Coordinates of C-alpha atoms in Angstrom, one line a residue:
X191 CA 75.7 52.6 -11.3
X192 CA 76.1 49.6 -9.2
X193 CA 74.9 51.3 -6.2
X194 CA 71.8 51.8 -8.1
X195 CA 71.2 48.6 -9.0
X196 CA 72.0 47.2 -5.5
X197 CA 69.3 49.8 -4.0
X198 CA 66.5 48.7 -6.9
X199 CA 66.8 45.1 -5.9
X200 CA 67.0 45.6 -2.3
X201 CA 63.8 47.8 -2.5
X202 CA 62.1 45.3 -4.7
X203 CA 62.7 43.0 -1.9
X204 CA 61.3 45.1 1.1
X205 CA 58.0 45.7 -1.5
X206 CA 57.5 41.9 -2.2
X207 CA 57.9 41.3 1.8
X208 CA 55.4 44.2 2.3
X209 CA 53.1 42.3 -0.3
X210 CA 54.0 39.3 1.1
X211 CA 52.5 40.1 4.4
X212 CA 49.3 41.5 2.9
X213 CA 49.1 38.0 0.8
X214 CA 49.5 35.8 4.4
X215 CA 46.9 38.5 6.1
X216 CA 44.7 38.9 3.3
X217 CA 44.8 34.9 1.0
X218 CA 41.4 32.9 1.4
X219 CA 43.1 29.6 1.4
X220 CA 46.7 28.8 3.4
X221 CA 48.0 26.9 -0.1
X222 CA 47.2 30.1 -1.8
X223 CA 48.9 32.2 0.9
X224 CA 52.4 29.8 1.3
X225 CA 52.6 29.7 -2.9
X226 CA 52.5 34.4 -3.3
X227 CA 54.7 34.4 0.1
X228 CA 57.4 32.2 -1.3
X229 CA 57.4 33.6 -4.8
X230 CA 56.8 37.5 -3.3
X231 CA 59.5 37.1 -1.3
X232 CA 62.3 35.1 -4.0
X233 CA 60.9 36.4 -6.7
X234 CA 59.6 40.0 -6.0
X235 CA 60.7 41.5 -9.8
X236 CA 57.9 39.9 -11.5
X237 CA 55.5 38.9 -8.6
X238 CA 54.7 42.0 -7.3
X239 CA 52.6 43.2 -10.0
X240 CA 51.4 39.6 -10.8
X241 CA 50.2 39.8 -7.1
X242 CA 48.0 43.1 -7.5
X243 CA 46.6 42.3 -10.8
X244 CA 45.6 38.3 -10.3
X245 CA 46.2 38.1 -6.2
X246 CA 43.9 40.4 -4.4
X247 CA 41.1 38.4 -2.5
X248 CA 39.0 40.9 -2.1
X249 CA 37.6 43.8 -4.1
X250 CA 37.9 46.4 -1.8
X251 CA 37.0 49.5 -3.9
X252 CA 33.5 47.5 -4.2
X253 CA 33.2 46.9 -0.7
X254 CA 34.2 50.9 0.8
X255 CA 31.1 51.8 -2.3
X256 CA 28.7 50.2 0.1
X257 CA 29.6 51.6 2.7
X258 CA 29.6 55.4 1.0
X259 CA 25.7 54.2 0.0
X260 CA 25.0 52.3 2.7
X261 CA 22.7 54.9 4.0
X262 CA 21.1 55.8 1.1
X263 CA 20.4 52.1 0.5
X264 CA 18.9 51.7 4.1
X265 CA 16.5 54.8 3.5
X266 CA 15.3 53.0 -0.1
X267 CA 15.5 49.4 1.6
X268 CA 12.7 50.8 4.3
X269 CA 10.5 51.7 2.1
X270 CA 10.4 48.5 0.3
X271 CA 11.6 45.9 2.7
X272 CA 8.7 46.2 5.1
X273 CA 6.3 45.5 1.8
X274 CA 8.2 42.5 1.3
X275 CA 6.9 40.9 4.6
X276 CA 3.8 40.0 3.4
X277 CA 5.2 38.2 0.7
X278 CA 8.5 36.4 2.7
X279 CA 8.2 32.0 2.5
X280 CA 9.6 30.0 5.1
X281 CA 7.9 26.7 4.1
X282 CA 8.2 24.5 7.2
X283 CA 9.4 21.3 5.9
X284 CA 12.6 24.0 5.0
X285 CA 13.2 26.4 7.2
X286 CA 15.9 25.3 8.2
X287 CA 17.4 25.1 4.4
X288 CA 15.8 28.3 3.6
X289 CA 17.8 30.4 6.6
X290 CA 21.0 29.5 5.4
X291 CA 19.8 30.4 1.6
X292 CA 18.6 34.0 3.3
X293 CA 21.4 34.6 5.2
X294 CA 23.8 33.9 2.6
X295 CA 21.6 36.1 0.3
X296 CA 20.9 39.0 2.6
X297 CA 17.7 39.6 1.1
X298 CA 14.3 37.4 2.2
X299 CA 13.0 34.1 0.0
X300 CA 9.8 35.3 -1.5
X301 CA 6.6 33.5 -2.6
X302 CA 3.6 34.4 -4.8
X303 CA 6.4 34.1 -7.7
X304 CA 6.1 32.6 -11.3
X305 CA 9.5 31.1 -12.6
X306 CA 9.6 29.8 -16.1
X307 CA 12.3 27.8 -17.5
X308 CA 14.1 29.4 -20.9
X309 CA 15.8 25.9 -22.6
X310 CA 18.3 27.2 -25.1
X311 CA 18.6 30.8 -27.0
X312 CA 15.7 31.3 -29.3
X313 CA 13.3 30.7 -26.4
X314 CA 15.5 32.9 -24.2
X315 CA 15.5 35.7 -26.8
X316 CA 11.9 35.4 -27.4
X317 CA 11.0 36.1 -24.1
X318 CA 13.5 39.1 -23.6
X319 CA 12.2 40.8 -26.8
X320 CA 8.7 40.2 -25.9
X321 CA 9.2 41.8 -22.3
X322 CA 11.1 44.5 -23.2
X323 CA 8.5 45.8 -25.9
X324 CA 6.1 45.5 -23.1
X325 CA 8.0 47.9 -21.2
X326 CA 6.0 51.1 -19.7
X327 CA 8.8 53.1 -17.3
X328 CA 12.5 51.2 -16.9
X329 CA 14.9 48.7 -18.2
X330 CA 17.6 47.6 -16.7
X331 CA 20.5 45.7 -18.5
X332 CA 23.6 43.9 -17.6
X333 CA 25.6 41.6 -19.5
X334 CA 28.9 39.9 -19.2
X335 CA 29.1 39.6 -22.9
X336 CA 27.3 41.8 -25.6
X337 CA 28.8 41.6 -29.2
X338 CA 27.7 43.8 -31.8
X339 CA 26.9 40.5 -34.4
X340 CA 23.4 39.8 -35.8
X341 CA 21.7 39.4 -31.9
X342 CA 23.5 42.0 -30.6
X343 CA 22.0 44.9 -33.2
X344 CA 19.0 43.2 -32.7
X345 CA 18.9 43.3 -29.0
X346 CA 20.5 47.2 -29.9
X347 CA 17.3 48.2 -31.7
X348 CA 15.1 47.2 -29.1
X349 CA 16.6 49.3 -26.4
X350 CA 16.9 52.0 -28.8
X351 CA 13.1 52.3 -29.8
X352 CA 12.9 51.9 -26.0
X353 CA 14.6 54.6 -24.9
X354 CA 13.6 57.1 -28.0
X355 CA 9.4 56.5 -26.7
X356 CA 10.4 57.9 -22.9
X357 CA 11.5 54.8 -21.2
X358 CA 14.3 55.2 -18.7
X359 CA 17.2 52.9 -20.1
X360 CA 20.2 51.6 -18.3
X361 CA 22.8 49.1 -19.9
X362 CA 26.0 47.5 -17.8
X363 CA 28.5 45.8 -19.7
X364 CA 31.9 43.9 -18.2
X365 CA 34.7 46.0 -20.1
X366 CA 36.7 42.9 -19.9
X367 CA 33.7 40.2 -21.4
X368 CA 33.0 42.8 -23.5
X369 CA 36.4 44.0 -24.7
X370 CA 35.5 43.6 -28.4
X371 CA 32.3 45.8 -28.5
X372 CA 32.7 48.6 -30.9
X373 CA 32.3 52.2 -29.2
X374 CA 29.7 52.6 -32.2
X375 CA 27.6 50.6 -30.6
X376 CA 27.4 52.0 -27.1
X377 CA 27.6 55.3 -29.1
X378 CA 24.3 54.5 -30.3
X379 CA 22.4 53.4 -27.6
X380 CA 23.8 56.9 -25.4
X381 CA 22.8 59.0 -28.5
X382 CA 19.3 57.6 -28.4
X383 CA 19.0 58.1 -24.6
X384 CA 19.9 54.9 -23.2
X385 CA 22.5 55.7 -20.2
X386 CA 25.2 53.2 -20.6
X387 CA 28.6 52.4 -18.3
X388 CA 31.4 49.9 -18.3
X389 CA 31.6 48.2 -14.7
X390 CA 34.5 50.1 -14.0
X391 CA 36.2 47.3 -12.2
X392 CA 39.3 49.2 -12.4
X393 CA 37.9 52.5 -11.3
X394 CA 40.2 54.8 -9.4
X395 CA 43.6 55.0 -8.9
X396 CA 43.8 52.2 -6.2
X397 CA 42.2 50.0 -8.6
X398 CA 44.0 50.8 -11.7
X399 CA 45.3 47.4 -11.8
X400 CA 42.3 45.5 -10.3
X401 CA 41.3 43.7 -13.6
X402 CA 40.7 40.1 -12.3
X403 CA 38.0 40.3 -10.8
X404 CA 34.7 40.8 -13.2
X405 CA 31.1 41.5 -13.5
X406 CA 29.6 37.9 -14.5
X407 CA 26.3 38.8 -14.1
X408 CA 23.4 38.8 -16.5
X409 CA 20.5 40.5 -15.7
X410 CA 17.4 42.4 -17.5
X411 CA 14.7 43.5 -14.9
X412 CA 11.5 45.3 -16.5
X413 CA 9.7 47.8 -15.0
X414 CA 10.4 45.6 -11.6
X415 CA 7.9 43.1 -12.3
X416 CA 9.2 41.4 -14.7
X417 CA 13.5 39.9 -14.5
X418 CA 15.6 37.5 -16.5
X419 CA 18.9 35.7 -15.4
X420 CA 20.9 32.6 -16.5
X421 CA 23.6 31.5 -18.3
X422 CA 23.0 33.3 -22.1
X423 CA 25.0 36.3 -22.8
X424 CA 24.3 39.0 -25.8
X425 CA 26.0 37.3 -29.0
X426 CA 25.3 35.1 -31.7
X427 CA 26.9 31.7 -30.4
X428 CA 24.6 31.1 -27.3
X429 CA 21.7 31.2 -30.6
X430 CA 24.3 28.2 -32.1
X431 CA 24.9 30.9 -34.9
X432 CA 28.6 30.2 -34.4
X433 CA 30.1 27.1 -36.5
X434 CA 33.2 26.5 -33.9
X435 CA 30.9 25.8 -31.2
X436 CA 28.1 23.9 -32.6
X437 CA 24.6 24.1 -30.8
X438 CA 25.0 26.1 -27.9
X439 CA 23.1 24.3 -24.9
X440 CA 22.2 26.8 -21.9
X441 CA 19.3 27.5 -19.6
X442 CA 17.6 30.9 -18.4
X443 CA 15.1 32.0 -16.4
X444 CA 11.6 34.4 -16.0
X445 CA 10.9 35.9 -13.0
X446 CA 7.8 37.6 -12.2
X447 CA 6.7 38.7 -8.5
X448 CA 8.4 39.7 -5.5
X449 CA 11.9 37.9 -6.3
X450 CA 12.4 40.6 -9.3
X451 CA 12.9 43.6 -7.1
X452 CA 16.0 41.2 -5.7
X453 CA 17.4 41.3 -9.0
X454 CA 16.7 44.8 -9.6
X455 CA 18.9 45.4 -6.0
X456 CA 21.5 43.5 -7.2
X457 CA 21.6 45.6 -10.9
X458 CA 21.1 49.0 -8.5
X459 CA 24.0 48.2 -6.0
X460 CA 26.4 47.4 -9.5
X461 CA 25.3 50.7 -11.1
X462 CA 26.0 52.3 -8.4
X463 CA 29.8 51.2 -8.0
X464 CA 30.0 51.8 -12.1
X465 CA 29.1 55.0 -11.6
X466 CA 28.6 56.8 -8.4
X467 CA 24.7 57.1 -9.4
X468 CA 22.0 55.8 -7.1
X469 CA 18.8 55.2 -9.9
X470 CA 15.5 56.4 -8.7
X471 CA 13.6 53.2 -9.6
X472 CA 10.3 51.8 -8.4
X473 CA 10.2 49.3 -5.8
X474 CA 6.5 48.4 -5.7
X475 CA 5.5 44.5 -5.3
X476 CA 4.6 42.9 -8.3
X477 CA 3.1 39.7 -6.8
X478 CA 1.3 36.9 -9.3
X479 CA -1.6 36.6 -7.9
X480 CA -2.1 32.8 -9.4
X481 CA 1.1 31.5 -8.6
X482 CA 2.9 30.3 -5.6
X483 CA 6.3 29.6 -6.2
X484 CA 9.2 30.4 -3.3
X485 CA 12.6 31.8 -5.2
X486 CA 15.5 33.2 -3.5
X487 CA 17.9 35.5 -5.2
X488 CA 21.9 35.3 -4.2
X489 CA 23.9 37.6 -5.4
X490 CA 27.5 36.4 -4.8
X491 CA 30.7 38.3 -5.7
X492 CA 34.6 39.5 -4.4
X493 CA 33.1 41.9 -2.2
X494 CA 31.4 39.8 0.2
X495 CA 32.5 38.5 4.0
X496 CA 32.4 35.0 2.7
X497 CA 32.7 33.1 0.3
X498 CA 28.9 32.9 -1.1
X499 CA 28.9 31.3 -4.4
X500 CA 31.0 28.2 -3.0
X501 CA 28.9 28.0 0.2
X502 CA 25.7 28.3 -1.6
X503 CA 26.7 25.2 -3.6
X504 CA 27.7 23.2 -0.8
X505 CA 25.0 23.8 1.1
X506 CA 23.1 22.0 -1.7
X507 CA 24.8 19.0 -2.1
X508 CA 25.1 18.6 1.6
X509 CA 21.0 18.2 1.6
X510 CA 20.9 16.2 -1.4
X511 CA 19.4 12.4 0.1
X512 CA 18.1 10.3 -2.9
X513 CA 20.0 12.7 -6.3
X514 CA 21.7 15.4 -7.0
X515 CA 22.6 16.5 -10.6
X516 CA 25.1 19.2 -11.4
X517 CA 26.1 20.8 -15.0
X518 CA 28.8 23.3 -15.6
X519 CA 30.9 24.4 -18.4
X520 CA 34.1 25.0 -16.2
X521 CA 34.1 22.5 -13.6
X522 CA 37.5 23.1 -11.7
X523 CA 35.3 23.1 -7.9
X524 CA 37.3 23.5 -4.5
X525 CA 38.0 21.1 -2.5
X526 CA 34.7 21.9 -0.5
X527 CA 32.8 21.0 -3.4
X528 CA 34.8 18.6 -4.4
X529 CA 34.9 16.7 -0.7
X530 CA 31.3 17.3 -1.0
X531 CA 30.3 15.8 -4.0
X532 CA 32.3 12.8 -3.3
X533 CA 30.7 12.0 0.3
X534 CA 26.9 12.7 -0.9
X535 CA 28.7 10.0 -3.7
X536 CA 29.6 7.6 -0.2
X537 CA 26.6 8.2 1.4
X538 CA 24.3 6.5 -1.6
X539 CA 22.7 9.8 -3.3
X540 CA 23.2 9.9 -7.4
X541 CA 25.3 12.1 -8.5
X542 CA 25.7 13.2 -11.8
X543 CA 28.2 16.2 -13.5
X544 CA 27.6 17.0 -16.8
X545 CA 29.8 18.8 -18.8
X546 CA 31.3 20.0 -22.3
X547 CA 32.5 17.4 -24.3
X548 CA 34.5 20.5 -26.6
X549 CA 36.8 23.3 -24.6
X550 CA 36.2 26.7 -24.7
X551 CA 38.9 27.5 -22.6
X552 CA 41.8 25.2 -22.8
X553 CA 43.6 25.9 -19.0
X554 CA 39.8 24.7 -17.3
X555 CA 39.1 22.2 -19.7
X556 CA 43.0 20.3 -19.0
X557 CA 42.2 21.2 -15.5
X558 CA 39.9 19.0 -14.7
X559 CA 41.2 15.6 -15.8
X560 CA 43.5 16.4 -12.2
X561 CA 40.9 15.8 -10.2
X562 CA 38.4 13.6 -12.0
X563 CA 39.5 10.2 -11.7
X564 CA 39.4 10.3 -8.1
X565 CA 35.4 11.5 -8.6
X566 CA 34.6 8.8 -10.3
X567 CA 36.5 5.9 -8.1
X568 CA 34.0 7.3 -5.2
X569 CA 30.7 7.3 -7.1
X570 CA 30.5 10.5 -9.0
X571 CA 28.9 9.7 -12.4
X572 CA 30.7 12.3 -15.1
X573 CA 29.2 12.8 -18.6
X574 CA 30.5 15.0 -21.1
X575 CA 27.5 16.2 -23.8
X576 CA 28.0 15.6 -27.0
X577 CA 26.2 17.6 -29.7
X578 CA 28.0 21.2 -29.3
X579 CA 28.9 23.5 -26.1
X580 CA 27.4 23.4 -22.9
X581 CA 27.2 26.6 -21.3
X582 CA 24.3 26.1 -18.9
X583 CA 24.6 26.5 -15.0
X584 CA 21.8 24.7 -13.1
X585 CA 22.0 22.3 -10.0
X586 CA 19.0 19.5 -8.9
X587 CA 18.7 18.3 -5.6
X588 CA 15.9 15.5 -4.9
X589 CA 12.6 16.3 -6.4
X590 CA 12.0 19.6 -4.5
X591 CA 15.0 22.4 -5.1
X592 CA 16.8 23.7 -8.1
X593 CA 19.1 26.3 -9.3
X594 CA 20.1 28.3 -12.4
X595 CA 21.8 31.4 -12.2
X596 CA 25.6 32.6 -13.6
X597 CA 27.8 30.6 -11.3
X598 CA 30.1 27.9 -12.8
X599 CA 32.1 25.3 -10.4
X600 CA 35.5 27.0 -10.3
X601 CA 37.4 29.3 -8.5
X602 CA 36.9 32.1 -10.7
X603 CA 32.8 32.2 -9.6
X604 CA 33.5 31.5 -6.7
X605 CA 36.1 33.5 -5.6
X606 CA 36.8 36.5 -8.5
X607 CA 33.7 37.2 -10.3
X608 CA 30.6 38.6 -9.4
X609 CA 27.3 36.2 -9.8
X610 CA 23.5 36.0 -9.2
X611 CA 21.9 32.8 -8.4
X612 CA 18.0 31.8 -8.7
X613 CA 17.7 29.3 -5.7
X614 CA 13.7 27.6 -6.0
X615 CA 13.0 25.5 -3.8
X616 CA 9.6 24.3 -6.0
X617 CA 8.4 20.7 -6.5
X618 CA 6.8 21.5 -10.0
X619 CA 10.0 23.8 -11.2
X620 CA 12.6 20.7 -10.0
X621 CA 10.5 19.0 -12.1
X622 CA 10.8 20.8 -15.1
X623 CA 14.6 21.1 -14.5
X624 CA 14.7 17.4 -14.4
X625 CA 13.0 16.8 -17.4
X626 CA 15.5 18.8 -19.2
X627 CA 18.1 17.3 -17.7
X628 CA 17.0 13.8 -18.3
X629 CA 17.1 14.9 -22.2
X630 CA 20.3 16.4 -22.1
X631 CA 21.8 13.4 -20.3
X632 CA 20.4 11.2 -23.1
X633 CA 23.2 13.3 -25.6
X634 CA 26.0 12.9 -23.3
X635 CA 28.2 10.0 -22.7
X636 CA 29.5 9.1 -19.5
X637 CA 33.3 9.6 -18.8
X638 CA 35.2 5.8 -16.9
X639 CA 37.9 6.0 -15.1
X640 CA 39.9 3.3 -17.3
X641 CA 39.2 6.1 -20.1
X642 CA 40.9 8.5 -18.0
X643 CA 43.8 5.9 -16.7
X644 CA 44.6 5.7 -20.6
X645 CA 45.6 9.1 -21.2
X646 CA 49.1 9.4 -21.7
X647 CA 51.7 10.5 -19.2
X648 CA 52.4 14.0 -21.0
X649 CA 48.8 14.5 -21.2
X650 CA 48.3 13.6 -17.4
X651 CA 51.5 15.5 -16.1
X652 CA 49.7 19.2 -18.2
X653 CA 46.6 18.6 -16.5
X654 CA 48.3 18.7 -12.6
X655 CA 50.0 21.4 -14.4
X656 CA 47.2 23.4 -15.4
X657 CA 45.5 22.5 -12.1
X658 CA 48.2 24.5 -10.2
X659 CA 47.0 27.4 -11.9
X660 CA 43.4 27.3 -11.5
X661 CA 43.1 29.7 -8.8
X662 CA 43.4 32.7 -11.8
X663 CA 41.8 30.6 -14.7

């Protein structure tokens, strides 16, 4: 019996130096590579399968689909592409800007766009409904979060009388945001029609154990003229429905024109990984013929060569000159971001971070007293809002670019999850996002450093704690 204990341990050892390895070749950061090598390799019994489940950089299953497709995907992508030329914006004053944007997207910025903004989740709703009643040949859904509460059936019904007059139907759902939606419910939708399918981050053997990384996106595209994305998911709080959260506060977004079929790529490259399917869709330009406005979509996620989502933001405070306004709900950044923030801070640009006053989740809320007062002693202004959640995603630089999408300032978007990101560089749309977020500063109050100083020593010594652990909050 001894023998066999002696020969468990000692091959519990050899596997966490195996994994060990992997973690020092594979780890995005050296801190996170030193902290899994020295806990793989004294601690293999329990970090092993910690490692595998909350560890993996990468999600490799993702990334070997686009290979498998990658030539399907080429023979769609020159039929469309080449129609997209016509339509591809390079204003001068930002080229320069706008290459980096493109490259980190891999698809072109586009004019001959209309963006409108969606404040809060009636408007949002409103605008959903109304476009997918207007619907002649395809919908396309994908939510982090659908719940099967008073919005959800609502938003249920619609795809449903959809789907029942001809319309090709196709709904996404994260299993893991979605963990509490009844199988009635997506039983209803299949039985009228409406093809539905978990993302499958898990999918396949090799993956079985892959559940940290998740499909954050959220994404309705219309017929391919027509596309929403932002920060609302499917469920009664983000209408302020919910009494422990209060009035929700988030932003989404329109699309019409070129920059929808950008979205609709990003929705066909997911469905594909969910389900081994490549959808038949159209891919014809729907240009606005009135409007002018240049948006770049930039879809960001575990399966890319670099690290998008933080890049992306960094790139935008970096070419911030005269303001720069941030708002997240979980603001646990990098130290990119962070460094960032703090030297557009130094260099004289105002800076502003607004976030929930109330937690949603606890580990990202304690997190980010860590780092905070430091912020503040170099210039960045935060302000916590006050009348219920904030849940919005946007960033302002100057008076000429802004961006709303899915991506909050932590590791999780910008390292775990996948994301899509409107980026618009448009004088009239920055001013429209400043606007709103002139209002919404006006309901917030700003956090001081001698506010912070004062909290006591327990409460200080959980937040470094908590900080520690925000690389799988």
């Amino acid at each position: 019996m001894t023998w066999i204990i002696g020969t468990l341990l000692f091959l519990c050892h050899v596997l966490g130096t195996i994994t060990a390895v992997f973690a020092l070749m594979s780890s995005r950061t050296s801190q996170g590579a030193v902290a899994w090598i020295i806990t793989l390799v004294l601690f293999p019994y329990f970090s092993v399968p910690i490692f595998w489940i909350f560890g993996r950089p990468r999600f490799y299953g993702y990334v070997s689909a686009r290979g498998e497709r990658d030539t399907v995907l080429r023979q769609v992508l020159k039929r469309y592409r080449p129609h997209m030329e016509d339509y591809v914006s390079r204003p001068e004053a930002v080229s320069g800007r706008i290459r980096a944007v493109e490259q980190l997207a891999m698809m072109p910025m586009t004019r001959g766009n209309r963006v409108e903004l969606l404040i809060d989740g009636e408007r949002t709703f409103d605008s959903l409904f109304a476009g997918i009643d207007q619907a002649e040949e395809y919908i396309l859904v994908q939510f982090f979060i659908v719940r099967a509460d008073e919005i959800g059936l609502a938003f249920k019904r619609k795809l449903i009388h959809q789907a029942e007059h001809g319309l090709n139907v196709y709904f996404l759902y994260d299993e893991i945001g979605s963990r509490g939606l009844p199988g009635g419910y997506l039983r209803d939708l299949e039985e009228a029609g409406v093809r539905v399918s978990a993302f499958n981050s898990s999918r396949g053997w090799r993956h079985r154990f892959q559940v940290n990384f998740r499909n954050h996106r959220k994404i309705v595209v219309v017929d391919g003229r027509a596309g929403w994305t932002g920060g609302l998911n499917v469920a009664d709080e983000y209408l302020g429905r919910v009494e422990r959260y209060g009035a929700w506060r988030d932003t989404h977004l329109k699309l019409e024109g070129p920059s929808v079929l950008a979205l609709q790529e990003a929705f066909w490259e997911d469905w594909y990984w969910a389900t081994g399917d490549i959808l038949a869709l159209g891919w014809r330009i729907h240009h606005v013929a009135e409007a002018s406005q240049h948006v770049a979509i930039v879809p960001s996620g575990p399966a890319d060569g670099r690290e998008t989502a933080s890049l992306l933001v960094q790139h935008a405070i970096h070419g911030a000159r005269h303001r720069l306004w941030v708002t997240s709900p979980y603001f646990v950044p990098d130290h990119g971001v962070q460094d960032a923030l703090i030297l557009a801070a130094l260099r004289g640009v105002d800076v502003r971070v607004l976030i929930p006053e109330r937690p949603d989740h606890l580990l990202v809320f304690l997190s980010a007293f860590a780092f905070l007062p430091e912020m503040i002693r170099n210039g960045v202004k935060i302000y916590r809002y006050q009348p219920g959640f904030l849940h919005q995603k946007t960033l302002l630089v100057d008076d000429h670019t802004a961006m709303v999408g899915t991506v909050n300032l932590d590791n999780r978007s910008f390292r775990l999850n996948f994301e899509v990101t409107a980026y618009v560089p448009d004088k009239t749309f920055a001013a429209e996002v400043a606007a709103m977020l002139e209002h919404d500063f006006t309901h917030s109050r700003e956090v001081t450093e001698r506010e912070l100083a004062a909290r006591p020593l327990w409460r200080k010594v959980v937040s470094r704690a908590t900080y520690l652990l925000s690389p799988i909050q």
